């Protein structure tokens, strides 16, 4: 997956006031600026469904838009008209992502969304310009202030007749105590258990993302797109805030869920896993704290609130590969390329989600001529779902998806998820003997609700199904011939991404 380093333009310095004639000249310091990697999020079909449509979403992952390494990552768009709702084996892989979110880190796996921060190459130091003049003015001001202070002290000393009272100020502000419930307290406890991940393919392409300690055995949870570059013989490292860096290997990854687990080699014995919360109990308005490496700036902490729940998000890596679907937690905490895979915490420091994608207003998506950044619309995979996926990956190395056994259209729609008349690759749209067939569903039926959740499109249905586990019983509401029907359905299972 290609990535690119993107520097931040330095605005011209404001004009400086004249320097006092008697002020000593100040040397002009040289400012250095490092290029920030960026990475893009997955492409979604041109007419992504209701829940998944809107401004382009980008992976918040590796610092490639995900956010990332050098090389122009371009986000592709999939025109695939339909996608199997995890159904017949032949119906997989999942459909191309509707045009929406970008990986928040610009992650690996292709140039696309903004899932993570990309692998950074050192950038040459820019020449100093007007900044030197400003520095000189500041030095002159400091010198003038020193002279004025000295003169004032002398006058006061001369006028002191011994009857004046001297007031001394305390030289200490007292001890600083940061309670566990404060943002500083949460950050202080959580930062040592987060890592900055650098993934590099055998061809040298890569990106930077984030991950967090899952257990004491050295397992780290992150996004699939963050580590995708290192899956086939690439290089993978994880660096803690204290500077200690470890080689790592991919234990398992799930494209559809956009979740991956890596394991540290020679893991330290003092690892402290972050406490996992309950994403089902999260409420709109709850405080959130995000930790990640936006644009390669490791160990960055930002805050916000839960803006919405159950937000349908379909995103891809921009390389034309399979899409990722989620019923996401939406937050306005600042999330940028490079944040992908990092923890979204509640006010008590419990992990409630994995930062994965951001909304982008960039027409070309991340990885083009411009780099997308935070506009207050970030999306995280609910931790209840991510925990289940991570445990499956640790146990078997492969993801397990819930399915109904039918293919649905991914075209724009606000009326529901329509079962297509033809499945992927010419397969049957309704799997013979599958869950949908047993429930009596047929091609042309339009699914409008799954339990109490309104279904407005195919991607929304897929994301909602994947919040469940195989064997779960759900209630499906659908329309056929102008009539509304409701049936109970037991979800089936599919193992692996292909």
PDB file of C-alpha atoms in Angstrom, residues 199-205 227-236 248-250 253 265:
ATOM      1  CA  UNK A 199       4.498  -1.345   8.967  1.00  0.00           C
ATOM      2  CA  UNK A 200       6.680  -1.722   5.899  1.00  0.00           C
ATOM      3  CA  UNK A 201       6.204  -4.014   2.914  1.00  0.00           C
ATOM      4  CA  UNK A 202       8.992  -5.906   1.161  1.00  0.00           C
ATOM      5  CA  UNK A 203       9.013  -3.152  -1.466  1.00  0.00           C
ATOM      6  CA  UNK A 204       9.619  -0.458   1.139  1.00  0.00           C
ATOM      7  CA  UNK A 205       6.130   1.020   1.218  1.00  0.00           C
ATOM      8  CA  UNK A 227      -0.550  -3.636   9.363  1.00  0.00           C
ATOM      9  CA  UNK A 228      -1.659  -4.822   5.911  1.00  0.00           C
ATOM     10  CA  UNK A 229       1.675  -3.879   4.324  1.00  0.00           C
ATOM     11  CA  UNK A 230       3.598  -6.153   6.653  1.00  0.00           C
ATOM     12  CA  UNK A 231       1.394  -9.232   6.305  1.00  0.00           C
ATOM     13  CA  UNK A 232       3.374 -10.916   3.525  1.00  0.00           C
ATOM     14  CA  UNK A 233       6.975 -10.832   4.651  1.00  0.00           C
ATOM     15  CA  UNK A 234       7.128  -7.157   5.546  1.00  0.00           C
ATOM     16  CA  UNK A 235       8.599  -5.482   8.613  1.00  0.00           C
ATOM     17  CA  UNK A 236       6.547  -4.543  11.664  1.00  0.00           C
ATOM     18  CA  UNK A 248       6.342  -7.686  16.002  1.00  0.00           C
ATOM     19  CA  UNK A 249       4.453 -10.148  13.846  1.00  0.00           C
ATOM     20  CA  UNK A 250       0.849 -10.311  12.632  1.00  0.00           C
ATOM     21  CA  UNK A 253      -6.205  -9.803  10.589  1.00  0.00           C
ATOM     22  CA  UNK A 265       8.685 -10.387  19.950  1.00  0.00           C
TER      23      UNK A 265
END
